[in-house]
Coordinates of C-alpha atoms in Angstrom, one line a residue:
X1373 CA 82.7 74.4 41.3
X1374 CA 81.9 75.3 37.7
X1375 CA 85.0 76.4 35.9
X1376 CA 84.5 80.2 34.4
X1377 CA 85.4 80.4 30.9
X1378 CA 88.4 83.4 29.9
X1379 CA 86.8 86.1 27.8
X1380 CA 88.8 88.7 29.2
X1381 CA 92.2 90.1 27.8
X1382 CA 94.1 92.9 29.5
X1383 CA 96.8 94.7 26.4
X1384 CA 98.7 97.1 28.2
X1385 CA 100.0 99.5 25.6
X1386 CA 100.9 102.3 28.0
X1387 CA 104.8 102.0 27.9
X1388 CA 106.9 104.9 26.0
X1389 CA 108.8 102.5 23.5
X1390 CA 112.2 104.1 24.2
X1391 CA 113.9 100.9 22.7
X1392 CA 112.1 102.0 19.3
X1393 CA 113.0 105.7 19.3
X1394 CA 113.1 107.7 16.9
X1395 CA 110.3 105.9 15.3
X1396 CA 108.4 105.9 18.1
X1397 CA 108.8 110.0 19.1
X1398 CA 105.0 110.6 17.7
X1399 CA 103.5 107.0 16.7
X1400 CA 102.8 104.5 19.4
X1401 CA 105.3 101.4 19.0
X1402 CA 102.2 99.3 19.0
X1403 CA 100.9 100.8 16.1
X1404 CA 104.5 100.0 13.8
X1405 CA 103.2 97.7 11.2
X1406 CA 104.6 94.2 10.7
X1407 CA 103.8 93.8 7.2
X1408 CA 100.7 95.4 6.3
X1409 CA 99.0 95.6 9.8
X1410 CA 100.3 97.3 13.2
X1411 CA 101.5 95.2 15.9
X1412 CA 98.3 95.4 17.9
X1413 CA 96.2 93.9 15.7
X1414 CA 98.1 90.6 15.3
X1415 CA 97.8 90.4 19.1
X1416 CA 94.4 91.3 19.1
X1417 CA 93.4 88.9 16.0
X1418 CA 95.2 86.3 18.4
X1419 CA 93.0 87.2 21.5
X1420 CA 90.1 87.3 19.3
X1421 CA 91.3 83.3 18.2
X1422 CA 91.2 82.3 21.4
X1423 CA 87.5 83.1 22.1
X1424 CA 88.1 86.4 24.1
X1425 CA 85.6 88.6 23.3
X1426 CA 86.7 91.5 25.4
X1427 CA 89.6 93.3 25.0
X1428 CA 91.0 95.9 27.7
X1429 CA 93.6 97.9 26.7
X1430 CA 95.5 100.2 29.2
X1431 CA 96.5 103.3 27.6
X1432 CA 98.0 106.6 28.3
X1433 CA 97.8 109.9 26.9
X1434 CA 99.3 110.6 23.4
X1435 CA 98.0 107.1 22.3
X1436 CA 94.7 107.7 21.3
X1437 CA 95.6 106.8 18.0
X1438 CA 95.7 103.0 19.1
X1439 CA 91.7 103.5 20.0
X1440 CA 91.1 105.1 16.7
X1441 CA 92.6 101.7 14.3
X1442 CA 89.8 99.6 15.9
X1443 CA 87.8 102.3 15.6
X1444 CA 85.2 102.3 12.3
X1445 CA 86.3 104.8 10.1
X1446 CA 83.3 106.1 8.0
X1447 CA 84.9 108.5 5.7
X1448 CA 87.9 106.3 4.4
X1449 CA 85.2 103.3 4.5
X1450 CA 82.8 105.4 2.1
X1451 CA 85.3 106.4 -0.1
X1452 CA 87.2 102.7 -0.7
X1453 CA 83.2 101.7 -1.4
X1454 CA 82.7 104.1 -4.2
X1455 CA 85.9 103.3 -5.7
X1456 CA 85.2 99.7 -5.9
X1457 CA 88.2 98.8 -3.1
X1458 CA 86.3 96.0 -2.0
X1459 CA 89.4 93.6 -0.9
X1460 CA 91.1 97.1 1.3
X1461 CA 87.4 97.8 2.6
X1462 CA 87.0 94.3 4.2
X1463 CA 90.9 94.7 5.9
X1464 CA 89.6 97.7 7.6
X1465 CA 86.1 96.9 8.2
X1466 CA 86.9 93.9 9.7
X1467 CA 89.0 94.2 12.6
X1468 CA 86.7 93.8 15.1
X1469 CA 84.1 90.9 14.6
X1470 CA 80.7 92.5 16.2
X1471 CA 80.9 90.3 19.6
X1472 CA 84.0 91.6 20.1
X1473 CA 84.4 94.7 22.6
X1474 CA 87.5 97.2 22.7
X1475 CA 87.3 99.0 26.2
X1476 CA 90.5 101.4 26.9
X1477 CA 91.3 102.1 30.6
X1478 CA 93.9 104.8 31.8
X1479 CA 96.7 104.3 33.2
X1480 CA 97.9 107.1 35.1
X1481 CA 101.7 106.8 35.7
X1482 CA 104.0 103.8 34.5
X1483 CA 104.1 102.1 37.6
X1484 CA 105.1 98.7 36.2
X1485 CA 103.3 95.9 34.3
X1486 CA 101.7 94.5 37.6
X1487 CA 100.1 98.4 38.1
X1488 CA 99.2 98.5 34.7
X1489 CA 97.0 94.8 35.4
X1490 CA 95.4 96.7 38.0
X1491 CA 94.1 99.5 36.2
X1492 CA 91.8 96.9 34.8
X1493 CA 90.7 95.7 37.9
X1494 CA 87.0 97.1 38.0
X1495 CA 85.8 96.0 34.3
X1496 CA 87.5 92.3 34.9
X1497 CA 85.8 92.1 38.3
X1498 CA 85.9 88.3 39.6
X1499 CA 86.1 87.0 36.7
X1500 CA 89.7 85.4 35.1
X1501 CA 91.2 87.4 32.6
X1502 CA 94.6 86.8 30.1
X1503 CA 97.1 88.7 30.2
X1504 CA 98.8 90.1 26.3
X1505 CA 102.0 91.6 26.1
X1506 CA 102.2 93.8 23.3
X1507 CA 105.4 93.6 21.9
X1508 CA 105.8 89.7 21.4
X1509 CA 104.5 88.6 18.6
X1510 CA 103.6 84.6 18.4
X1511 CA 103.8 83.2 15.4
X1512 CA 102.2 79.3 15.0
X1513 CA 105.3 77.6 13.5
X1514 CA 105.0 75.4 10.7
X1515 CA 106.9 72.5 11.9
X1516 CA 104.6 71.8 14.6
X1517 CA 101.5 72.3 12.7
X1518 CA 100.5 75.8 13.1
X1519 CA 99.5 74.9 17.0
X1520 CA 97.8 77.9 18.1
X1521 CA 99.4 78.1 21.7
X1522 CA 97.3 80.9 23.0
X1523 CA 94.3 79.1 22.2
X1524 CA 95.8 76.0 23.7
X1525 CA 96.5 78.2 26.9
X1526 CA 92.8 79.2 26.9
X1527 CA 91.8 75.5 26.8
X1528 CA 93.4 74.3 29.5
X1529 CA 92.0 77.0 31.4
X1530 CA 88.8 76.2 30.7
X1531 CA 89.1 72.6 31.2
X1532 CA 91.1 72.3 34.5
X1533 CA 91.0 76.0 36.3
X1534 CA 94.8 76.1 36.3
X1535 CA 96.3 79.5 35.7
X1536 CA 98.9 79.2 32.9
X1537 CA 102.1 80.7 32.1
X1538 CA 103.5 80.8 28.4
X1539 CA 107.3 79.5 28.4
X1540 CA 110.0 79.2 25.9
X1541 CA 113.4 77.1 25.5
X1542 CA 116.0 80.2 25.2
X1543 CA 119.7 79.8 24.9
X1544 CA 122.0 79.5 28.0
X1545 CA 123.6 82.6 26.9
X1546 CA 120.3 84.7 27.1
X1547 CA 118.9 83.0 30.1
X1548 CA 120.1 86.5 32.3
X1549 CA 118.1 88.9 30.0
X1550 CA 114.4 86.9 31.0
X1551 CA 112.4 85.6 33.9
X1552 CA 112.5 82.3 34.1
X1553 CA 110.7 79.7 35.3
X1554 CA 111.0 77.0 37.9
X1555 CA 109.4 73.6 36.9
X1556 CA 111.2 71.8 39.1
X1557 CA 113.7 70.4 36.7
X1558 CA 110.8 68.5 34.9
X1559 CA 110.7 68.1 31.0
X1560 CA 108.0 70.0 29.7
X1561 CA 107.1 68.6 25.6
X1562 CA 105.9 71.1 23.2
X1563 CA 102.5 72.4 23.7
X1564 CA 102.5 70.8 27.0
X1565 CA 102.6 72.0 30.5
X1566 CA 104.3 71.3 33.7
X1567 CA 103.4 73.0 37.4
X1568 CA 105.4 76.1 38.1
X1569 CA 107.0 76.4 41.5
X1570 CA 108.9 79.5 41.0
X1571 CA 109.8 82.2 38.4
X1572 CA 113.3 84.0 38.9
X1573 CA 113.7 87.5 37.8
X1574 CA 116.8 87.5 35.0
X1575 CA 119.3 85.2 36.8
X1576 CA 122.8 84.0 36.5
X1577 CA 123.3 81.1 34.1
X1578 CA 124.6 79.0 36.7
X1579 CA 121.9 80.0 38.9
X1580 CA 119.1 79.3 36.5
X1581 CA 116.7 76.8 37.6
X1582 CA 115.6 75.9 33.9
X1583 CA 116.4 77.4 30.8
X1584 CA 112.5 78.6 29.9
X1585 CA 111.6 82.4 29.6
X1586 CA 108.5 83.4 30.2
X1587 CA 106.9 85.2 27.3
X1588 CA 105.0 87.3 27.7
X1589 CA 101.2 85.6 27.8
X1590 CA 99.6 84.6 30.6
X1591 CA 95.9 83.0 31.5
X1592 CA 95.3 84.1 35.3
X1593 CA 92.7 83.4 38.3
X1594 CA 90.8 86.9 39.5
X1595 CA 92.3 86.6 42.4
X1596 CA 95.6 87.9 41.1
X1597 CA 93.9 91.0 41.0
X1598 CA 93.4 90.9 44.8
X1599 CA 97.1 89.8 45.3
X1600 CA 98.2 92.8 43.2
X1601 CA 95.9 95.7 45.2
X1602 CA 98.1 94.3 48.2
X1603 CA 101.4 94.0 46.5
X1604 CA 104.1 96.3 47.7
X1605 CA 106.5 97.9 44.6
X1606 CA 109.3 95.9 43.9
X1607 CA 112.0 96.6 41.6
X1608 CA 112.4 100.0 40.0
X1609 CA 109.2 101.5 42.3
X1610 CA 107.2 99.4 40.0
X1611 CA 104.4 97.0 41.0
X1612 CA 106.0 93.6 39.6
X1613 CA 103.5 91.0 37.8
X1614 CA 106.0 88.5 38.9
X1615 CA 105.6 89.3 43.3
X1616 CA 101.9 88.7 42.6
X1617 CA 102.5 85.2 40.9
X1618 CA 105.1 84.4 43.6
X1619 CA 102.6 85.2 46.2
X1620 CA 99.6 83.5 44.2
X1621 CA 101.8 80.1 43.9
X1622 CA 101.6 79.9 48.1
X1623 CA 98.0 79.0 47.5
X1624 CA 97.2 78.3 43.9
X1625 CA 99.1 76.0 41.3
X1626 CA 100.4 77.8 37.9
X1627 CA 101.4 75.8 34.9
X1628 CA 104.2 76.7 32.9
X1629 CA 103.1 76.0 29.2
X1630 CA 105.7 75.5 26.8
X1631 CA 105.3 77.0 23.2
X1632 CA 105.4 75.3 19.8
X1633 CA 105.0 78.8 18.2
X1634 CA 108.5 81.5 17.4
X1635 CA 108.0 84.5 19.0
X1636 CA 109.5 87.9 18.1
X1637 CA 109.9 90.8 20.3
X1638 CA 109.3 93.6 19.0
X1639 CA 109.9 95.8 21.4
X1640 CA 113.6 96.5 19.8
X1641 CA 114.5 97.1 16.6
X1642 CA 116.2 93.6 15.6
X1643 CA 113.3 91.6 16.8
X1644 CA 110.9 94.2 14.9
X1645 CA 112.9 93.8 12.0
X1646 CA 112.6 89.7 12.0
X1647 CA 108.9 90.0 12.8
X1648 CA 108.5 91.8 9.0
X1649 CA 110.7 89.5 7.2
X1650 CA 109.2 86.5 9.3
X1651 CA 105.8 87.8 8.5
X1652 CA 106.4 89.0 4.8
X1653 CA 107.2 85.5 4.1
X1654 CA 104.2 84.2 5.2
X1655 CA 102.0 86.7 3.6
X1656 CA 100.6 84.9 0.7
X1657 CA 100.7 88.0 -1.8
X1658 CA 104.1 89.0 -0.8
X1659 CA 106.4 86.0 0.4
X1660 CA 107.3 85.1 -3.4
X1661 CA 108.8 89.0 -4.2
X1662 CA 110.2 88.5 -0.6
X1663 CA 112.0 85.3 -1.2
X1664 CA 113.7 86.6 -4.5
X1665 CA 114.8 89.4 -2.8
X1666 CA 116.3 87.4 0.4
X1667 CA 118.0 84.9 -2.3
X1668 CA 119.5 87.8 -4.2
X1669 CA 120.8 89.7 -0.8
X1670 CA 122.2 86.0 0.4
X1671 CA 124.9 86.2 -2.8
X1672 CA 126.2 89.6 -1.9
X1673 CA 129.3 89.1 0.4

């Protein structure tokens, strides 16, 4: 059977962002910029990369604003136009390329990540979709030449029908904080991937069957959808993402992909705060003030 491309991404962006309190009492953590533009629209920009030209985000009340930054703004446009703001027009007129489509879809209580998936059930239909998580921000590193791993996950999609699963190497001593995946003790290369046989909810270092996290993207067969209609709440009352993979993986084969990008979780305020210094010194406007300003904070004791 013909392989359906993924043009789908679900961005659920309906979670309270305790972790990033007070900052985040009347401004939605995905809208906290990292440099000069909120966290959403790196992840969207990244989406957009990768070919998807549909972009579901489930929401909540309160965070309309979210809607509104993809939104066109006419008056701001007009008024950058008649002052001549042509470089600041283009960063907000931009966003969005035409083909692309922003559809937002309720969600009506948190019931978990794999509740929120489901929310989005009726607009993906049968069709595969990806899966964005917000708060980690991937950044293409430079020592492995800038591999777009997102991308990469859509590829292989597209070529092979596999579902995949982005993973990363984390240290032994963090391994209880993430799910992790079971590859069957094989050695998975950079940008490569290996067949998943298991993931494992936050365990025990000793109990660990590898030391890769799962991070937080995912490319997934429409029949997840149908798994998670029937999946019972797990942990916390919450329908878990991670019950529907370990139910899909009975029939269907998952690869775990392993990044060559850095991510950053943004989610708490360390990981945000690495994001902007991570970022600034990327941003080709801003990385040289940056630098100085890193050297000169380096000599202080």
């Amino acid at each position: 059977p013909t392989i359906q491309p993924v043009k789908k991404a679900i961005i659920p962006v309906a979670g309270l962002g305790t972790r990033m309190l007070p900052a985040t009492k009347a401004i939605p953590k995905e809208l906290l910029p990292v440099t000069d533009k909120p966290v959403i629209q790196h992840v969207v920009e990244e989406a957009i990369a990768a070919g998807i030209n549909e972009i579901i985000l489930v929401t909540r009340s309160g965070k309309e604003a979210i809607e509104n930054h993809f939104d066109a703004h006419f008056e701001l446009e007009t008024q950058l136009e008649r002052k001549g703001k042509d470089m600041v027009l283009t960063s907000i007129k931009d966003i969005i390329p035409p083909h692309v489509q922003v559809i937002s879809i309720r969600q009506p209580e948190a019931l978990g990540l794999g509740h929120a998936i489901l929310c989005a059930r009726r607009v993906v239909g049968d069709h595969p979709f990806a899966v964005m998580l917000p708060d980690v921000l991937v950044m293409p590193s430079p020592a492995q030449g800038r591999l777009n791993d997102f991308s990469n996950m859509v590829n292989r999609w597209n070529e092979t029908g596999q579902g995949q699963i982005m993973v990363e190497a984390v240290p032994d001593q963090e391994i209880h904080q993430y799910g992790i995946a079971d590859v069957g003790g094989a050695e998975i290369g950079i940008g490569k991937t290996a067949p998943l046989s298991a993931m494992v909810e936050k365990p025990k270092q000793e109990d660990a069957p590898s030391n890769l996290a799962v991070v937080g993207r995912y490319v997934l067969p429409a029949k997840v959808m149908q798994i998670l209609k029937d999946t019972q709440p797990g942990a916390g009352g919450e329908i878990q993402l991670t019950d529907a993979l370990d139910e899909l993986l009975k029939s269907d084969s998952l690869d775990a992909y392993r990044m060559a990008s850095i991510t950053h979780d943004c989610g708490n305020k360390l990981g945000y705060l690495k994001a902007n210094i991570a970022m600034g010194l990327e941003h080709p406007e801003l990385a040289d003030g940056l630098k100085s300003y890193i050297k000169g904070l380096a000599q202080i004791d």
